[in-house]
Amino acid sequence: MNTASRSDSVGGGGRATGGHDVIVVGLGGMGSAAAYHLAARGQRVLGLEKFTPAHDKGSSHGGSRIIRQSYFEDPAYVPLLLRAYELWEKLAADSEREVFRLTGGLYLGPPDSLTVAGSLRASREWSLPHEVLDAGEIRRRFPNFTPDAGDIGIYEGKGGFARPELTVQAHIDLALRAGATLSFGEEVLDWAESASGVTVTTTRATYHADQLVVCPGAWAPKLLAEFGIPITIERQVLYWLDPVGGTAAFEDQPIYIDEDAAGAQIYGFPAIDGPAGGVKVAFFRKGIECTPDTIDRVVHPHEVREMRERAATVLPALDGPPVHTATCMYSNTPDEHFVIARHPDMARITIACGFSGHGFKFVPVVGEILADLATEAKTAHPIALFDPQRLVATP
């Protein structure tokens, strides 16, 4: 996507089309959810996406994403998670698909680590059911794990995973069922606001609507550059390793996040893709800065070796060769909190970006929030933490 224009007129060719209440730019995790929630409210929705449905070019792919409520990043997220879980259940029922599964969640590390101390703080502050396990109890209950003697774990039964591609497709299908018009393979070139509405120009046409919702994912630095929101894009690598002895011992395992004494985190999943699917594991926030155009999609032998060595420190059987690898992108804000807001200077524009590698579990509730903002100019959900003004430099 090219950078957007703030002028009242839009250059470029293509036919002019109207008749839309809201245009949604970007139909990945957040955009597809927004399109669905808007259409379900009776809004005439046009969704525009550069790639194919549920594509693998951005951040909403990779087969699984952790969902959890004991939120070490900040307890302020918990109310949104409680609503997100209600909407995950509704999405599963409405789409008749297993878009998520609860497996339990285990968060391990030194007692003063962010993963453990933060998860415990959120659990206690919001009275979330949880257990505190010492290293011996972790080994007895979850024999795949070999935590250090001084480590502890926070276990919550509400931990689990979502299926990103299935989730995006479910929201797309439900949006279409509710009457949305969704166009794929159509790149947005420019957009503008005026007193009469918004105008969006693509490689095919020029469209008019009353409101615009922009969910640019890893394309945020380019599309939203003029607004001064500092977002960096990082390349992340996902690994599916073939465990020693096969996947059977990993089938009933909880999702987990493990933090070592240096503060480095890895996360992983049960064996959810059958005997030949391996067991997924990855580093959390160990990326290399990139852009969507420059990202290295090749996973190199030294990266695989480093992942195997780190995984084996807590899951010795996971020291096996990869059966599959993939790359994705994190869109990071400086404080790693989201950006969700009506644009402060443009009343018809709502933006959602900078989800910093931990946003997918919020997809259903973010869709609801974006529908609120586009139709009511406000939301009852607590989103003050996500105000972009906290990130924009003042003269």
Short mmCIF file of C-alpha atoms in Angstrom, two decimals:
data_model
loop_
_atom_site.label_atom_id
_atom_site.label_comp_id
_atom_site.label_asym_id
_atom_site.label_seq_id
_atom_site.Cartn_x
_atom_site.Cartn_y
_atom_site.Cartn_z
CA MET A 1 0.00 0.00 0.00
CA ASN A 2 1.19 3.47 -0.77
CA THR A 3 1.00 6.29 1.70
CA ALA A 4 -2.37 7.91 2.11
CA SER A 5 -3.26 11.46 1.17
CA ARG A 6 -4.88 14.00 3.45
CA SER A 7 -6.15 16.16 0.58
CA ASP A 8 -9.85 16.34 -0.21
CA SER A 9 -9.40 15.10 -3.75
CA VAL A 10 -7.89 11.83 -4.92
CA GLY A 11 -5.89 11.44 -8.07
CA GLY A 12 -5.66 8.32 -10.15
CA GLY A 13 -7.82 6.49 -12.59
CA GLY A 14 -10.59 3.96 -12.20
CA ARG A 15 -14.34 4.19 -12.07
CA ALA A 16 -16.05 5.86 -9.13
CA THR A 17 -18.38 3.71 -7.03
CA GLY A 18 -20.42 4.54 -3.94
CA GLY A 19 -23.21 3.21 -1.81
CA HIS A 20 -21.06 2.09 1.14
CA ASP A 21 -21.36 3.07 4.78
CA VAL A 22 -17.89 1.83 5.76
CA ILE A 23 -14.82 0.79 3.81
CA VAL A 24 -12.42 -1.56 5.60
CA VAL A 25 -8.84 -1.56 4.30
CA GLY A 26 -7.00 -4.79 5.09
CA LEU A 27 -8.84 -8.08 5.67
CA GLY A 28 -6.39 -9.95 7.87
CA GLY A 29 -7.24 -10.81 11.46
CA MET A 30 -8.49 -7.41 12.62
CA GLY A 31 -9.95 -6.22 9.32
CA SER A 32 -11.95 -9.37 8.64
CA ALA A 33 -13.40 -9.20 12.16
CA ALA A 34 -14.28 -5.53 11.70
CA ALA A 35 -15.97 -6.25 8.36
CA TYR A 36 -18.06 -8.98 9.98
CA HIS A 37 -19.13 -6.95 13.02
CA LEU A 38 -20.01 -3.96 10.86
CA ALA A 39 -22.01 -6.02 8.38
CA ALA A 40 -23.79 -7.83 11.21
CA ARG A 41 -25.02 -4.41 12.41
CA GLY A 42 -26.56 -3.71 9.02
CA GLN A 43 -23.79 -1.48 7.70
CA ARG A 44 -23.09 -1.54 3.98
CA VAL A 45 -19.48 -2.70 4.09
CA LEU A 46 -16.80 -2.77 1.42
CA GLY A 47 -13.65 -4.67 2.37
CA LEU A 48 -10.45 -4.27 0.36
CA GLU A 49 -7.48 -6.65 0.57
CA LYS A 50 -4.27 -6.65 -1.47
CA PHE A 51 -3.82 -10.43 -1.21
CA THR A 52 -5.97 -13.55 -1.20
CA PRO A 53 -8.30 -14.52 1.68
CA ALA A 54 -6.44 -15.77 4.78
CA HIS A 55 -3.07 -15.24 3.09
CA ASP A 56 0.38 -15.95 4.51
CA LYS A 57 2.08 -12.65 3.65
CA GLY A 58 1.48 -10.79 6.91
CA SER A 59 0.81 -11.74 10.53
CA SER A 60 -2.43 -13.78 10.58
CA HIS A 61 -1.09 -17.18 9.61
CA GLY A 62 1.06 -20.00 10.94
CA GLY A 63 -1.59 -22.51 12.00
CA SER A 64 -1.93 -21.47 15.66
CA ARG A 65 -1.81 -18.50 18.02
CA ILE A 66 -1.82 -18.65 21.82
CA ILE A 67 -4.90 -17.40 23.67
CA ARG A 68 -4.68 -16.74 27.42
CA GLN A 69 -6.20 -14.60 30.15
CA SER A 70 -3.44 -14.40 32.80
CA TYR A 71 -1.91 -11.55 30.87
CA PHE A 72 1.64 -10.66 31.87
CA GLU A 73 1.84 -7.71 29.45
CA ASP A 74 -0.61 -5.65 31.54
CA PRO A 75 -3.65 -6.54 33.67
CA ALA A 76 -5.53 -3.79 31.80
CA TYR A 77 -5.97 -6.22 28.90
CA VAL A 78 -7.96 -8.73 30.94
CA PRO A 79 -11.44 -7.18 30.50
CA LEU A 80 -10.91 -7.26 26.75
CA LEU A 81 -9.81 -10.88 26.96
CA LEU A 82 -12.91 -11.87 28.90
CA ARG A 83 -15.06 -10.38 26.15
CA ALA A 84 -12.83 -11.87 23.46
CA TYR A 85 -13.39 -15.35 24.90
CA GLU A 86 -17.17 -14.83 24.68
CA LEU A 87 -16.77 -13.81 21.05
CA TRP A 88 -14.44 -16.75 20.28
CA GLU A 89 -17.22 -19.06 21.44
CA LYS A 90 -19.79 -17.19 19.35
CA LEU A 91 -17.54 -17.29 16.28
CA ALA A 92 -17.03 -21.03 16.67
CA ALA A 93 -20.78 -21.59 16.98
CA ASP A 94 -21.77 -19.26 14.14
CA SER A 95 -19.13 -20.55 11.73
CA GLU A 96 -19.39 -24.18 12.86
CA ARG A 97 -15.59 -24.39 12.91
CA GLU A 98 -13.02 -25.10 15.60
CA VAL A 99 -11.47 -21.66 15.48
CA PHE A 100 -10.03 -22.11 18.97
CA ARG A 101 -9.32 -24.86 21.51
CA LEU A 102 -8.59 -24.73 25.24
CA THR A 103 -5.62 -26.84 26.29
CA GLY A 104 -4.58 -25.14 29.50
CA GLY A 105 -1.64 -22.75 29.67
CA LEU A 106 1.65 -23.04 31.56
CA TYR A 107 3.87 -19.98 32.06
CA LEU A 108 7.32 -20.82 33.44
CA GLY A 109 10.41 -19.02 34.62
CA PRO A 110 12.12 -17.48 37.63
CA PRO A 111 9.62 -16.13 40.19
CA ASP A 112 10.54 -12.53 39.39
CA SER A 113 10.41 -12.95 35.60
CA LEU A 114 7.89 -10.96 33.58
CA THR A 115 6.22 -14.15 32.36
CA VAL A 116 5.60 -15.52 35.86
CA ALA A 117 5.24 -12.39 37.99
CA GLY A 118 3.14 -10.61 35.36
CA SER A 119 0.83 -13.59 34.84
CA LEU A 120 0.39 -13.96 38.59
CA ARG A 121 -0.37 -10.27 39.00
CA ALA A 122 -3.08 -10.32 36.32
CA SER A 123 -4.59 -13.52 37.74
CA ARG A 124 -4.81 -12.10 41.25
CA GLU A 125 -6.01 -8.66 40.20
CA TRP A 126 -8.90 -10.10 38.19
CA SER A 127 -9.54 -13.23 40.33
CA LEU A 128 -8.74 -15.54 37.42
CA PRO A 129 -8.57 -19.25 38.30
CA HIS A 130 -4.92 -20.29 38.39
CA GLU A 131 -2.39 -22.50 40.16
CA VAL A 132 1.17 -21.75 41.24
CA LEU A 133 3.44 -24.77 40.69
CA ASP A 134 7.01 -25.31 41.80
CA ALA A 135 9.53 -27.06 39.56
CA GLY A 136 8.84 -30.47 41.04
CA GLU A 137 5.08 -30.14 40.58
CA ILE A 138 5.60 -29.03 36.96
CA ARG A 139 7.72 -32.11 36.25
CA ARG A 140 5.17 -34.43 37.87
CA ARG A 141 2.13 -33.02 36.12
CA PHE A 142 3.76 -32.22 32.79
CA PRO A 143 6.63 -34.68 32.35
CA ASN A 144 7.76 -33.24 29.01
CA PHE A 145 9.00 -30.15 30.87
CA THR A 146 12.30 -29.89 32.76
CA PRO A 147 12.28 -26.46 34.43
CA ASP A 148 15.26 -25.25 36.41
CA ALA A 149 15.09 -26.04 40.13
CA GLY A 150 14.30 -22.44 41.07
CA ASP A 151 11.66 -21.89 38.39
CA ILE A 152 7.94 -21.83 39.08
CA GLY A 153 4.94 -21.99 36.81
CA ILE A 154 1.52 -20.35 36.61
CA TYR A 155 -1.08 -22.72 35.21
CA GLU A 156 -4.47 -21.54 33.92
CA GLY A 157 -7.13 -23.80 32.49
CA LYS A 158 -8.32 -21.08 30.10
CA GLY A 159 -5.11 -21.13 28.07
CA GLY A 160 -5.25 -22.53 24.57
CA PHE A 161 -4.83 -21.64 20.93
CA ALA A 162 -6.69 -20.09 18.03
CA ARG A 163 -6.41 -21.11 14.39
CA PRO A 164 -5.52 -17.86 12.55
CA GLU A 165 -6.28 -18.86 8.97
CA LEU A 166 -9.52 -20.53 9.99
CA THR A 167 -10.48 -17.48 12.07
CA VAL A 168 -9.88 -15.04 9.22
CA GLN A 169 -11.83 -17.23 6.80
CA ALA A 170 -14.68 -17.62 9.28
CA HIS A 171 -14.99 -13.85 9.68
CA ILE A 172 -14.82 -13.39 5.91
CA ASP A 173 -17.54 -15.96 5.32
CA LEU A 174 -19.78 -14.51 8.03
CA ALA A 175 -19.25 -10.98 6.70
CA LEU A 176 -20.29 -12.11 3.24
CA ARG A 177 -23.30 -13.87 4.69
CA ALA A 178 -24.27 -10.62 6.42
CA GLY A 179 -24.12 -8.72 3.12
CA ALA A 180 -20.59 -7.29 2.99
CA THR A 181 -18.83 -6.80 -0.32
CA LEU A 182 -15.23 -8.03 -0.08
CA SER A 183 -12.64 -7.59 -2.81
CA PHE A 184 -9.35 -9.48 -2.85
CA GLY A 185 -6.28 -8.87 -4.97
CA GLU A 186 -7.10 -5.15 -4.92
CA GLU A 187 -4.39 -2.85 -3.60
CA VAL A 188 -5.25 0.48 -2.00
CA LEU A 189 -3.26 3.32 -3.56
CA ASP A 190 -4.64 6.37 -1.81
CA TRP A 191 -7.41 7.62 0.44
CA ALA A 192 -8.74 10.96 1.59
CA GLU A 193 -11.35 12.51 3.86
CA SER A 194 -13.67 15.38 3.05
CA ALA A 195 -16.75 16.95 4.60
CA SER A 196 -18.93 14.59 2.59
CA GLY A 197 -17.15 11.32 3.38
CA VAL A 198 -14.06 9.32 2.48
CA THR A 199 -12.67 8.37 -0.89
CA VAL A 200 -10.45 5.34 -1.45
CA THR A 201 -8.57 4.76 -4.68
CA THR A 202 -7.31 1.29 -5.57
CA THR A 203 -5.70 -0.36 -8.56
CA ARG A 204 -9.22 -1.02 -9.88
CA ALA A 205 -11.55 1.80 -8.87
CA THR A 206 -12.35 4.79 -6.68
CA TYR A 207 -14.82 4.18 -3.85
CA HIS A 208 -16.81 6.49 -1.60
CA ALA A 209 -18.19 5.86 1.89
CA ASP A 210 -19.09 7.63 5.09
CA GLN A 211 -16.40 5.97 7.24
CA LEU A 212 -13.04 4.28 6.74
CA VAL A 213 -11.46 1.61 8.96
CA VAL A 214 -7.76 0.99 8.30
CA CYS A 215 -6.22 -2.31 9.49
CA PRO A 216 -2.88 -2.26 7.66
CA GLY A 217 -0.90 -4.86 9.63
CA ALA A 218 2.76 -4.83 8.64
CA TRP A 219 2.01 -2.17 6.04
CA ALA A 220 1.23 0.40 8.78
CA PRO A 221 4.57 2.30 8.59
CA LYS A 222 3.92 2.99 4.93
CA LEU A 223 0.18 3.61 4.95
CA LEU A 224 0.12 5.66 8.16
CA ALA A 225 3.53 7.35 7.90
CA GLU A 226 2.16 10.89 7.82
CA PHE A 227 0.43 10.43 11.17
CA GLY A 228 3.69 9.97 13.05
CA ILE A 229 2.79 6.67 14.72
CA PRO A 230 6.15 4.92 15.31
CA ILE A 231 5.82 1.28 14.26
CA THR A 232 8.67 -1.04 13.36
CA ILE A 233 8.27 -4.35 11.56
CA GLU A 234 10.18 -7.43 12.69
CA ARG A 235 10.69 -10.74 10.96
CA GLN A 236 9.79 -13.69 13.18
CA VAL A 237 10.37 -17.40 12.54
CA LEU A 238 8.05 -20.28 13.40
CA TYR A 239 9.34 -23.86 13.73
CA TRP A 240 7.58 -27.22 13.72
CA LEU A 241 10.09 -29.69 15.18
CA ASP A 242 9.88 -33.48 15.04
CA PRO A 243 10.26 -34.52 18.71
CA VAL A 244 12.41 -37.44 19.77
CA GLY A 245 10.06 -40.41 20.15
CA GLY A 246 7.30 -38.85 18.04
CA THR A 247 4.42 -36.49 18.73
CA ALA A 248 2.25 -38.75 20.93
CA ALA A 249 3.68 -37.41 24.22
CA PHE A 250 2.90 -33.86 23.11
CA GLU A 251 -0.75 -34.33 22.15
CA ASP A 252 -2.25 -33.44 25.54
CA GLN A 253 0.31 -30.83 26.52
CA PRO A 254 -0.74 -27.27 27.45
CA ILE A 255 0.39 -24.26 25.49
CA TYR A 256 3.32 -22.67 27.27
CA ILE A 257 5.59 -19.65 27.55
CA ASP A 258 9.03 -20.20 29.09
CA GLU A 259 11.32 -17.36 30.17
CA ASP A 260 14.96 -18.04 31.01
CA ALA A 261 17.16 -16.24 33.52
CA ALA A 262 18.23 -13.73 30.86
CA GLY A 263 14.63 -12.76 30.13
CA ALA A 264 14.40 -14.50 26.73
CA GLN A 265 11.01 -16.10 26.05
CA ILE A 266 9.96 -19.02 23.90
CA TYR A 267 6.42 -20.26 23.41
CA GLY A 268 4.89 -23.41 22.05
CA PHE A 269 1.91 -25.66 21.49
CA PRO A 270 0.78 -29.24 21.79
CA ALA A 271 1.03 -31.51 18.76
CA ILE A 272 -2.12 -30.33 17.00
CA ASP A 273 -1.43 -31.31 13.39
CA GLY A 274 -1.13 -35.08 13.61
CA PRO A 275 1.91 -37.41 13.78
CA ALA A 276 3.53 -35.86 10.71
CA GLY A 277 2.86 -32.27 11.74
CA GLY A 278 5.61 -31.83 14.32
CA VAL A 279 5.34 -29.61 17.39
CA LYS A 280 5.34 -25.84 16.93
CA VAL A 281 7.73 -23.63 18.93
CA ALA A 282 9.16 -20.15 18.45
CA PHE A 283 11.10 -17.36 20.09
CA PHE A 284 9.02 -14.43 21.31
CA ARG A 285 10.46 -11.05 20.28
CA LYS A 286 13.65 -12.26 18.69
CA GLY A 287 13.14 -10.63 15.34
CA ILE A 288 15.13 -8.75 12.75
CA GLU A 289 13.78 -5.42 11.56
CA CYS A 290 12.40 -5.57 8.03
CA THR A 291 9.63 -4.36 5.76
CA PRO A 292 7.03 -6.42 3.90
CA ASP A 293 9.14 -5.90 0.79
CA THR A 294 12.50 -6.83 2.32
CA ILE A 295 11.63 -9.67 4.71
CA ASP A 296 13.83 -12.74 4.30
CA ARG A 297 11.42 -15.65 3.89
CA VAL A 298 14.22 -18.25 4.02
CA VAL A 299 14.77 -19.91 7.42
CA HIS A 300 18.49 -20.59 7.78
CA PRO A 301 20.27 -23.59 9.37
CA HIS A 302 21.78 -21.50 12.19
CA GLU A 303 18.28 -20.32 13.14
CA VAL A 304 16.99 -23.88 13.32
CA ARG A 305 20.00 -24.90 15.40
CA GLU A 306 19.47 -22.04 17.87
CA MET A 307 15.78 -22.87 18.22
CA ARG A 308 16.43 -26.56 18.84
CA GLU A 309 19.06 -25.81 21.48
CA ARG A 310 16.82 -23.37 23.35
CA ALA A 311 13.71 -25.56 23.18
CA ALA A 312 15.67 -28.53 24.53
CA THR A 313 16.52 -26.63 27.72
CA VAL A 314 12.91 -26.94 28.88
CA LEU A 315 11.54 -29.70 26.60
CA PRO A 316 14.42 -32.15 25.95
CA ALA A 317 12.41 -34.32 23.57
CA LEU A 318 11.84 -31.34 21.29
CA ASP A 319 15.45 -31.40 20.11
CA GLY A 320 14.55 -32.83 16.71
CA PRO A 321 14.79 -31.70 13.10
CA PRO A 322 12.21 -29.35 11.61
CA VAL A 323 9.36 -30.72 9.56
CA HIS A 324 8.29 -27.21 8.58
CA THR A 325 9.30 -23.59 9.11
CA ALA A 326 7.66 -20.27 8.25
CA THR A 327 8.11 -16.56 8.73
CA CYS A 328 5.68 -13.87 9.83
CA MET A 329 5.89 -10.23 10.88
CA TYR A 330 5.33 -8.38 14.15
CA SER A 331 4.22 -4.74 13.91
CA ASN A 332 5.71 -3.24 17.07
CA THR A 333 4.98 0.02 18.83
CA PRO A 334 7.69 1.35 21.18
CA ASP A 335 5.75 0.29 24.29
CA GLU A 336 4.38 -2.88 22.65
CA HIS A 337 0.78 -1.83 23.29
CA PHE A 338 -1.76 -1.60 20.47
CA VAL A 339 -3.06 1.37 18.52
CA ILE A 340 -6.87 1.40 18.30
CA ALA A 341 -8.61 4.73 17.91
CA ARG A 342 -10.57 7.16 15.83
CA HIS A 343 -8.02 9.40 14.19
CA PRO A 344 -7.72 12.57 16.30
CA ASP A 345 -7.67 14.88 13.28
CA MET A 346 -9.94 12.98 10.90
CA ALA A 347 -13.37 12.13 12.27
CA ARG A 348 -14.20 9.60 9.57
CA ILE A 349 -11.06 7.48 9.99
CA THR A 350 -10.55 4.64 12.48
CA ILE A 351 -7.20 2.88 12.74
CA ALA A 352 -6.06 -0.41 14.27
CA CYS A 353 -2.39 -1.34 14.09
CA GLY A 354 0.78 -2.04 16.07
CA PHE A 355 -0.39 -5.30 17.64
CA SER A 356 3.21 -6.13 18.58
CA GLY A 357 3.12 -9.90 18.34
CA HIS A 358 0.43 -10.48 20.96
CA GLY A 359 -2.73 -9.22 19.30
CA PHE A 360 -4.36 -12.16 17.58
CA LYS A 361 -6.15 -13.46 20.68
CA PHE A 362 -8.03 -10.13 20.69
CA VAL A 363 -9.25 -10.39 17.08
CA PRO A 364 -12.98 -10.88 17.83
CA VAL A 365 -13.19 -8.06 20.37
CA VAL A 366 -11.09 -5.68 18.26
CA GLY A 367 -13.58 -6.26 15.45
CA GLU A 368 -16.36 -5.29 17.83
CA ILE A 369 -14.47 -2.20 19.02
CA LEU A 370 -13.78 -1.03 15.47
CA ALA A 371 -17.46 -1.42 14.62
CA ASP A 372 -18.30 0.68 17.68
CA LEU A 373 -15.87 3.44 16.71
CA ALA A 374 -16.94 3.56 13.08
CA THR A 375 -20.66 3.67 13.83
CA GLU A 376 -20.91 5.38 17.22
CA ALA A 377 -17.60 7.29 17.45
CA LYS A 378 -17.05 5.64 20.86
CA THR A 379 -16.89 2.25 22.56
CA ALA A 380 -17.70 0.97 26.04
CA HIS A 381 -14.58 -1.18 25.96
CA PRO A 382 -11.52 0.13 27.86
CA ILE A 383 -9.13 1.25 25.12
CA ALA A 384 -7.43 4.31 26.63
CA LEU A 385 -4.17 2.30 26.73
CA PHE A 386 -4.25 2.17 22.92
CA ASP A 387 -4.53 5.90 22.20
CA PRO A 388 -1.92 6.74 19.53
CA GLN A 389 -1.33 10.17 21.05
CA ARG A 390 0.88 8.50 23.66
CA LEU A 391 3.33 7.67 20.85
CA VAL A 392 3.25 10.82 18.75
CA ALA A 393 6.04 13.29 19.48
CA THR A 394 4.93 16.80 20.41
CA PRO A 395 6.88 19.88 19.37
#
